[in-house]
XYZ file of C-alpha atoms in Angstrom:
560
model
C 0.000 0.000 0.000
C 2.684 2.476 0.984
C 4.599 1.591 -2.162
C 1.529 2.492 -4.227
C 1.089 5.792 -2.413
C 4.738 6.679 -2.984
C 4.465 5.913 -6.677
C 1.277 7.955 -6.924
C 3.187 10.890 -5.431
C 5.855 10.563 -8.098
C 3.171 10.484 -10.766
C 1.549 13.620 -9.323
C 4.900 15.421 -9.506
C 5.395 14.386 -13.132
C 1.915 15.559 -13.973
C 2.545 18.871 -12.233
C 5.564 19.492 -14.456
C 3.557 18.734 -17.590
C 0.581 20.872 -16.611
C 2.500 23.894 -15.384
C 5.161 24.067 -18.126
C 2.772 23.555 -21.030
C -0.172 25.377 -22.501
C -2.734 23.001 -23.994
C -5.965 23.910 -25.757
C -8.971 21.997 -26.970
C -8.819 21.446 -30.732
C -12.308 22.915 -31.061
C -11.330 26.169 -29.376
C -8.209 27.396 -31.156
C -8.127 31.147 -31.682
C -5.357 32.103 -34.092
C -4.759 35.847 -33.940
C -2.530 38.692 -35.096
C -2.147 41.759 -32.902
C 0.234 43.684 -30.680
C 2.914 42.956 -33.289
C 2.774 39.196 -32.725
C 1.111 35.992 -33.786
C -0.751 34.127 -31.101
C -2.739 31.017 -30.299
C -5.249 31.600 -27.506
C -3.232 34.633 -26.352
C 0.064 32.693 -26.296
C 2.708 34.123 -28.632
C 3.890 31.823 -31.404
C 6.536 32.016 -34.130
C 6.327 30.323 -37.515
C 8.988 28.657 -39.599
C 7.146 27.465 -42.684
C 7.801 26.373 -46.227
C 5.950 26.302 -49.561
C 5.294 22.978 -51.304
C 4.165 23.627 -54.849
C 2.752 21.412 -57.599
C -0.995 21.050 -57.135
C -1.668 24.408 -58.772
C -0.008 23.200 -61.993
C -1.273 20.990 -64.800
C 0.024 17.901 -62.996
C -2.424 18.543 -60.128
C 0.235 16.796 -58.051
C 2.421 17.936 -55.141
C 6.088 17.838 -56.124
C 8.215 14.866 -55.179
C 5.544 12.200 -54.833
C 7.002 10.229 -57.741
C 10.027 9.407 -55.564
C 8.804 9.615 -51.967
C 5.649 9.673 -49.851
C 3.605 12.400 -48.188
C 4.390 10.928 -44.784
C 8.145 10.759 -45.393
C 8.251 14.402 -46.511
C 6.214 15.593 -43.549
C 8.440 13.640 -41.167
C 11.449 15.423 -42.663
C 9.741 18.779 -42.075
C 9.236 17.898 -38.409
C 12.881 16.833 -38.155
C 13.947 20.168 -39.643
C 11.681 22.123 -37.239
C 9.240 23.456 -39.807
C 5.846 24.076 -38.215
C 3.839 25.411 -41.181
C 3.215 24.378 -44.774
C 2.039 26.755 -47.507
C -0.016 24.815 -50.046
C -0.883 26.506 -53.368
C -3.971 25.538 -55.345
C -5.847 26.580 -58.454
C -9.469 27.672 -58.372
C -10.085 25.165 -61.182
C -9.236 22.193 -58.898
C -11.733 23.450 -56.326
C -14.527 23.729 -58.869
C -13.821 20.481 -60.767
C -12.697 16.939 -60.069
C -9.094 17.009 -61.230
C -6.913 13.933 -60.785
C -3.147 14.000 -60.138
C -0.945 12.554 -62.846
C 2.500 12.543 -61.219
C 2.106 10.436 -58.085
C 3.728 7.058 -57.485
C 0.848 5.203 -55.884
C 3.089 2.338 -54.808
C 4.786 4.836 -52.490
C 1.510 6.667 -51.752
C -1.209 3.991 -51.672
C -3.495 6.184 -49.564
C -3.700 8.693 -52.420
C -4.937 6.186 -54.967
C -8.219 7.330 -56.523
C -8.185 10.739 -54.822
C -8.812 14.001 -56.623
C -6.346 16.866 -56.307
C -8.630 18.468 -53.717
C -8.753 15.220 -51.730
C -4.955 14.999 -51.891
C -4.836 18.517 -50.454
C -7.116 17.332 -47.654
C -4.937 14.294 -47.016
C -1.790 16.407 -46.752
C -3.578 18.770 -44.350
C -4.776 15.893 -42.182
C -1.342 14.227 -42.010
C 0.294 17.590 -41.340
C -2.055 18.087 -38.402
C -1.064 14.730 -36.955
C 2.513 15.992 -36.903
C 1.790 19.460 -35.517
C 2.276 21.289 -38.821
C -0.011 24.238 -39.585
C -1.398 24.793 -43.083
C -1.656 27.947 -45.166
C -4.027 27.574 -48.113
C -2.875 29.826 -50.938
C -4.814 30.723 -54.073
C -1.993 30.642 -56.600
C -3.779 30.512 -59.958
C -7.238 30.493 -61.444
C -6.387 27.763 -63.956
C -3.114 25.794 -64.243
C -2.533 27.350 -67.654
C -2.970 30.897 -66.347
C 0.303 31.207 -64.401
C -0.130 34.075 -61.867
C -2.776 36.699 -62.579
C -2.187 40.338 -61.749
C -5.655 40.816 -60.227
C -8.018 38.806 -58.044
C -10.294 38.067 -61.000
C -9.707 37.209 -64.651
C -10.116 39.922 -67.244
C -11.072 37.397 -69.916
C -12.244 33.804 -69.981
C -9.634 31.069 -69.537
C -9.944 27.752 -71.369
C -9.598 24.820 -68.985
C -8.597 21.208 -69.698
C -12.214 20.352 -70.538
C -12.264 22.980 -73.300
C -14.619 25.264 -71.376
C -13.809 28.960 -71.268
C -14.340 30.153 -67.699
C -14.653 33.723 -66.469
C -13.220 33.846 -62.948
C -15.401 36.649 -61.669
C -14.956 38.072 -58.173
C -18.144 36.248 -57.156
C -16.866 32.901 -58.447
C -13.514 33.349 -56.705
C -15.191 34.233 -53.388
C -17.489 31.230 -53.629
C -14.530 28.923 -54.263
C -12.852 30.302 -51.122
C -16.001 29.736 -49.078
C -16.331 26.168 -50.373
C -12.704 25.421 -49.596
C -12.763 27.000 -46.135
C -15.908 25.164 -45.081
C -14.363 21.881 -46.190
C -11.063 22.453 -44.384
C -12.460 23.780 -41.113
C -12.626 20.178 -39.925
C -8.824 20.258 -39.568
C -7.486 21.905 -36.431
C -4.308 23.013 -38.255
C -5.987 25.247 -40.840
C -4.190 28.383 -39.727
C -4.181 30.919 -42.562
C -5.747 31.822 -45.897
C -3.441 33.530 -48.404
C -6.141 35.311 -50.382
C -4.273 36.148 -53.592
C -0.783 35.196 -54.656
C 1.430 38.053 -55.839
C -0.782 40.931 -57.024
C 1.211 43.008 -59.482
C 0.862 45.793 -62.000
C -1.777 46.983 -62.840
C -2.959 46.083 -59.304
C -3.124 49.140 -57.041
C -3.615 49.947 -53.353
C -5.670 52.945 -52.309
C -5.845 54.444 -55.793
C -9.625 54.726 -55.698
C -10.235 52.343 -58.589
C -12.416 49.359 -57.534
C -11.224 47.390 -60.563
C -7.565 47.474 -59.455
C -7.448 48.331 -55.714
C -6.285 45.105 -54.088
C -6.618 46.458 -50.550
C -10.373 46.889 -51.012
C -10.728 43.550 -52.788
C -8.810 41.728 -50.027
C -11.026 43.302 -47.378
C -14.198 42.337 -49.216
C -13.103 38.754 -49.935
C -11.872 38.134 -46.392
C -15.020 39.597 -44.822
C -17.227 37.431 -47.039
C -15.272 34.303 -46.095
C -15.503 35.167 -42.419
C -19.222 35.862 -42.591
C -20.018 32.651 -44.482
C -17.733 30.253 -42.608
C -16.864 31.692 -39.188
C -13.239 30.892 -39.997
C -11.161 31.248 -36.831
C -7.718 31.735 -38.334
C -5.825 34.593 -39.976
C -5.825 36.132 -43.452
C -2.596 36.838 -45.340
C -2.448 40.073 -47.300
C 0.416 40.398 -49.741
C 1.687 43.651 -51.176
C 1.342 44.964 -54.699
C 4.070 45.976 -57.121
C 4.677 49.648 -57.957
C 1.230 51.147 -57.266
C 1.626 53.899 -59.860
C 3.881 55.648 -57.313
C 0.857 56.339 -55.054
C 2.164 56.378 -51.466
C 4.889 54.026 -52.633
C 8.670 53.752 -52.703
C 10.868 54.537 -55.690
C 12.147 51.012 -56.250
C 11.031 48.328 -58.644
C 9.175 46.018 -56.297
C 8.549 42.298 -56.315
C 5.152 40.924 -57.218
C 3.317 40.859 -53.888
C 6.264 42.606 -52.248
C 5.378 46.265 -51.813
C 3.600 46.956 -48.521
C 4.465 50.676 -48.370
C 0.947 51.874 -49.382
C -0.464 50.486 -46.124
C 1.042 53.539 -44.415
C -1.495 55.732 -46.219
C -4.302 53.216 -46.724
C -4.567 50.809 -43.755
C -6.730 47.685 -43.978
C -9.303 46.629 -41.402
C -11.371 43.438 -41.321
C -14.723 42.794 -39.675
C -13.135 39.992 -37.668
C -10.755 41.564 -35.173
C -7.052 40.710 -35.080
C -7.035 38.460 -38.154
C -4.822 40.420 -40.542
C -1.258 39.248 -41.267
C 1.091 41.175 -43.542
C 2.768 38.619 -45.833
C 5.072 40.319 -48.379
C 7.356 38.464 -50.825
C 11.024 39.160 -51.422
C 13.895 37.460 -53.252
C 17.524 37.779 -54.311
C 18.911 38.220 -57.839
C 18.556 34.515 -58.694
C 14.856 35.271 -59.240
C 15.301 38.671 -60.930
C 18.322 40.941 -60.995
C 16.828 44.134 -59.570
C 18.728 47.405 -59.978
C 19.519 47.640 -56.268
C 21.537 44.413 -56.464
C 24.037 46.177 -58.705
C 24.893 49.389 -56.844
C 28.325 50.273 -55.495
C 27.152 49.997 -51.892
C 25.478 46.554 -52.306
C 24.585 44.749 -50.041
C 24.694 47.519 -47.415
C 21.984 49.369 -49.345
C 19.551 46.492 -48.873
C 18.226 47.388 -45.363
C 16.984 50.700 -46.796
C 15.240 48.834 -49.611
C 13.687 46.269 -47.268
C 12.615 48.985 -44.829
C 10.721 50.759 -47.589
C 9.064 47.603 -48.874
C 8.018 45.854 -45.660
C 10.469 46.376 -42.790
C 8.580 49.389 -41.424
C 5.840 46.944 -40.417
C 7.957 45.112 -37.828
C 6.504 47.262 -35.033
C 3.044 47.674 -36.577
C -0.007 46.430 -34.672
C -0.577 43.466 -36.971
C 2.001 40.718 -37.260
C 4.469 40.513 -40.140
C 5.243 37.125 -41.684
C 7.443 36.851 -44.748
C 4.938 35.063 -46.942
C 7.444 33.920 -49.542
C 11.173 34.424 -49.864
C 14.196 32.557 -51.141
C 17.459 32.593 -53.033
C 19.744 30.236 -54.941
C 23.210 30.563 -53.437
C 25.014 29.942 -56.705
C 27.276 33.004 -56.728
C 28.937 35.572 -54.472
C 26.248 38.210 -55.053
C 23.511 35.949 -53.787
C 25.575 34.772 -50.813
C 26.077 38.420 -49.818
C 22.328 38.983 -50.131
C 21.553 36.032 -47.894
C 24.053 37.008 -45.198
C 22.757 40.582 -45.108
C 19.123 39.460 -45.169
C 19.516 37.105 -42.223
C 21.274 39.848 -40.246
C 18.481 42.270 -41.130
C 15.762 39.890 -39.930
C 17.592 39.333 -36.663
C 18.093 43.067 -36.174
C 14.350 43.614 -36.666
C 13.441 40.537 -34.606
C 11.428 39.159 -37.547
C 11.199 35.453 -36.735
C 8.147 34.214 -38.641
C 8.527 33.332 -42.298
C 7.565 30.911 -45.068
C 10.556 29.843 -47.143
C 10.310 29.077 -50.853
C 10.501 26.204 -51.339
C 10.426 22.572 -50.288
C 10.777 21.597 -53.959
C 14.457 21.011 -54.866
C 13.577 21.343 -58.557
C 12.711 25.025 -58.102
C 14.554 26.813 -60.895
C 15.695 29.902 -58.989
C 15.660 29.146 -55.239
C 17.313 26.609 -52.953
C 15.564 23.916 -50.930
C 16.346 22.176 -47.626
C 16.294 18.943 -49.667
C 18.487 17.675 -52.474
C 17.120 16.455 -55.810
C 16.205 12.989 -54.480
C 13.642 14.642 -52.137
C 15.168 12.653 -49.269
C 18.675 13.955 -48.503
C 18.998 17.110 -46.417
C 20.728 20.217 -47.792
C 22.367 21.295 -44.565
C 23.530 24.637 -45.994
C 19.927 25.790 -46.441
C 18.912 24.385 -43.067
C 21.745 26.275 -41.370
C 20.538 29.551 -42.909
C 16.984 28.971 -41.672
C 18.205 28.109 -38.178
C 20.001 31.449 -38.069
C 16.608 33.139 -38.479
C 14.574 31.031 -36.071
C 16.241 28.165 -34.261
C 13.256 27.533 -31.993
C 9.932 27.992 -33.798
C 6.863 27.106 -31.788
C 6.227 23.371 -31.508
C 2.574 22.345 -31.824
C 1.941 18.917 -30.332
C -1.378 17.079 -30.813
C -2.320 15.291 -27.606
C -5.703 13.598 -27.836
C -8.327 16.309 -28.253
C -5.841 19.021 -27.352
C -3.026 20.949 -29.001
C -0.110 21.702 -26.713
C 2.653 24.249 -27.133
C 5.867 22.300 -26.739
C 6.645 18.612 -26.557
C 4.399 16.224 -24.655
C 5.854 13.264 -22.818
C 3.716 10.176 -23.285
C 4.916 8.886 -19.924
C 3.130 11.672 -18.072
C -0.240 11.538 -19.805
C -3.068 11.713 -17.257
C -5.193 8.648 -16.710
C -8.930 8.918 -17.197
C -9.966 5.708 -15.483
C -8.585 3.131 -13.113
C -7.468 2.819 -9.528
C -4.143 3.435 -7.849
C -1.559 0.862 -8.865
C 2.168 0.323 -9.115
C 2.139 2.215 -12.420
C 1.695 5.389 -10.458
C -1.293 6.653 -12.498
C -3.709 8.730 -10.415
C -7.292 7.590 -10.188
C -10.056 9.791 -11.515
C -12.953 7.644 -10.445
C -15.097 8.037 -7.407
C -18.620 8.481 -6.174
C -20.431 11.752 -6.582
C -23.467 13.482 -5.243
C -25.688 15.037 -7.849
C -28.442 17.513 -7.406
C -30.593 20.033 -9.199
C -32.416 23.240 -8.543
C -34.578 25.421 -10.769
C -32.508 28.398 -9.717
C -29.466 26.789 -11.200
C -27.609 26.140 -7.961
C -25.494 23.003 -7.808
C -24.695 20.411 -5.242
C -21.145 19.241 -5.662
C -20.095 15.777 -4.757
C -16.680 14.432 -4.064
C -14.795 11.253 -3.608
C -11.311 10.975 -2.240
C -8.887 8.870 -4.195
C -5.656 7.419 -2.903
C -3.936 10.196 -1.015
C -0.305 10.866 -1.721
C 2.297 11.691 0.857
C 2.391 15.226 -0.512
C -1.340 15.775 -0.188
C -4.640 14.826 -1.765
C -7.426 16.167 -3.907
C -10.993 15.119 -4.367
C -12.331 13.769 -7.620
C -15.698 12.720 -8.934
C -18.500 13.997 -11.114
C -20.779 16.965 -10.654
C -24.129 17.619 -12.293
C -25.857 20.995 -12.372
C -29.301 21.649 -13.822
C -31.244 24.838 -14.238
C -33.715 26.706 -16.403
C -32.995 29.505 -18.811
C -35.429 32.333 -19.447
C -37.224 29.993 -21.882
C -38.558 26.557 -21.224
C -35.347 24.634 -21.964
C -33.327 23.063 -19.178
C -29.535 23.209 -19.131
C -27.642 20.238 -17.716
C -23.965 20.660 -16.874
C -22.014 17.515 -16.131
C -18.398 17.607 -14.969
C -15.960 14.760 -14.466
C -12.572 15.219 -12.803
C -9.932 13.809 -15.095
C -6.809 14.404 -13.029
C -5.725 15.774 -9.640
C -2.388 16.654 -8.051
C -0.845 18.606 -5.164
C 2.115 20.906 -5.836
C 3.160 21.232 -2.211
C 1.002 24.323 -1.719
C -2.323 23.881 -3.504
C -4.515 21.160 -4.925
C -5.077 21.225 -8.681
C -7.480 19.411 -10.934
C -8.299 19.010 -14.609
C -12.040 18.780 -15.283
C -13.872 17.698 -18.444
C -17.457 18.806 -18.838
C -20.484 18.913 -21.093
C -23.302 21.443 -21.322
C -26.508 19.905 -22.636
C -29.917 21.224 -23.576
C -32.231 18.870 -21.733
C -35.384 20.665 -22.780
C -37.688 20.471 -25.759
C -36.926 23.864 -27.328
C -33.804 25.668 -28.498
C -31.686 27.454 -25.926
C -29.902 30.539 -27.207
C -26.562 31.530 -25.639
C -26.903 30.247 -22.069
C -24.913 32.265 -19.569
C -23.202 30.780 -16.532
C -21.662 32.141 -13.340
C -18.767 30.375 -11.632
C -17.665 30.398 -8.013
C -13.972 30.251 -9.038
C -11.811 31.510 -11.885
C -9.785 28.704 -13.518
C -6.134 28.884 -14.503
C -7.042 27.703 -17.996
C -10.375 27.017 -19.706
C -11.523 25.825 -23.107
C -14.979 25.752 -24.622
C -16.199 28.776 -22.634
C -15.533 32.490 -23.122
C -15.316 34.863 -20.179
C -17.581 37.846 -19.682
C -17.932 40.454 -16.941
C -17.158 39.138 -13.501
C -17.264 35.380 -13.240
C -19.691 34.886 -16.124
C -19.175 32.533 -19.054
C -20.740 31.889 -22.443
C -20.258 29.106 -24.971
C -17.268 29.494 -27.304
C -19.067 27.684 -30.113
C -22.577 26.420 -30.869
C -24.242 29.324 -29.009
C -27.679 27.903 -29.817
C -28.261 24.439 -28.386
C -31.019 22.370 -29.918
C -32.963 19.868 -27.767
C -30.610 17.090 -26.694
C -27.529 18.817 -28.084
C -24.412 19.131 -25.923
C -20.988 20.749 -26.199
C -17.732 19.912 -24.449
C -15.669 22.195 -22.250
C -12.923 21.805 -19.679
C -10.595 23.652 -17.358
C -7.705 23.523 -14.908
C -8.396 25.018 -11.479
C -6.455 25.359 -8.233
C -9.005 23.708 -5.973
C -9.908 20.452 -4.264
C -13.387 20.498 -5.820
C -14.757 21.339 -9.280
C -16.115 24.768 -10.097
C -19.763 25.338 -9.212
C -21.636 26.858 -12.132
C -24.925 28.700 -11.708
C -27.132 29.121 -14.754
C -28.165 32.786 -14.802
C -29.684 33.241 -18.273
């Protein structure tokens, strides 16, 4: 018996370390935001080291490399190399039509057999999520034959592979985004939507022309997506090119690279804190700009970068380099890379999306060699100089944790004390109900440890809203521990409509404030509302949970 108690104490200590050092969030309550000059997940700052993987937007409808390796092997390499985000380009055509890949080795990728290009995109997103890799969906082309359009709509019809000539109107493009977003919201790792790849001349920003002003088009498209889907991630806005010199710099700018007009014409979305600036920039291996050939190169480059996007590093919204790269095949490009990395470190710009994963990219390097398997350590070393410790997202059951999760310290959900040291979360409970919404809490004491004990069990609360529906709150203690000062517990709960009519936005009051909560949003005082599914139909329930410093679960009173 005493041996068991001692082992339970050790387990409690291990669980304390996991709970205190990590932030974990329910997969159904992930709020990706941009504000206060940072990216965040549920108010916790994150940094992104991502990479683009192209191919599906082309006429092959196939991600690069899958003739010689598998999706899983590539994603495992990305994890090994500390990438935590994947930018996936697509064509609008493959969203609207069933297009089938034609450059995939199905012996290496049997799970892709018979899938459309869109289904392959889903598969990659799902497998990325299993490995803690976020996804950026990027509208790269209208049709594979169209290359990259200057504007967010086509100015003439484009003939697709079926021989149909399609006009990609603003309405059609928006609807394709809504269709795609609704489909991909099932994946916890859908982080960002890159609304339009590389707007360029004649695209403008703030010029007052609705046919060319990308800032207005971006705002409209993003707001329509948000209204139709309730998307909970962020929206990437790229720059334009030269903007007819309207509130712009005097350089020749990259497609999607000129953010300077935002200083005169800021962008605001209906959904708060969702905007991410995502400019593009490259070295001379992509195009030999005039500023790569001056007498003071590369020391002139910080002035160029400042004018194009660097001024945003202390803006309210976060800055993420949406696409950048270089082929280090000569001294000029090596100088560019060295100066660029120093510049990013000086500005504390840590979040970026490198171009590209594909080693067959004509004008940029890759972290992989041509076999898609061997690691190009030179490229990896450069990326590590920018961000050696990007945020690690770790799936853990129905939660996403920031940082690594040790499987040896996972909390038990059932069982009794044993020599394994797992704490028990079972026990008897007293339930009760009252029409005023008051609760009777019950408790059961599990095997006490030498460092202390905490009570576990289940708690049920019932009450009436202003209508005729009854709300039933059930809580089950999943885990308890004692840190030498206070008792802690992790509680899983459900809120159910036990009545016969809909209940709209029930409001709860709690007797304690938890350290961490998911599934409920805080209001004034100790009040709480549902984070999702605000209207509960008869019999419908939602899940929530929390961590609280207490020896008993929170008592909730139903107040509306």
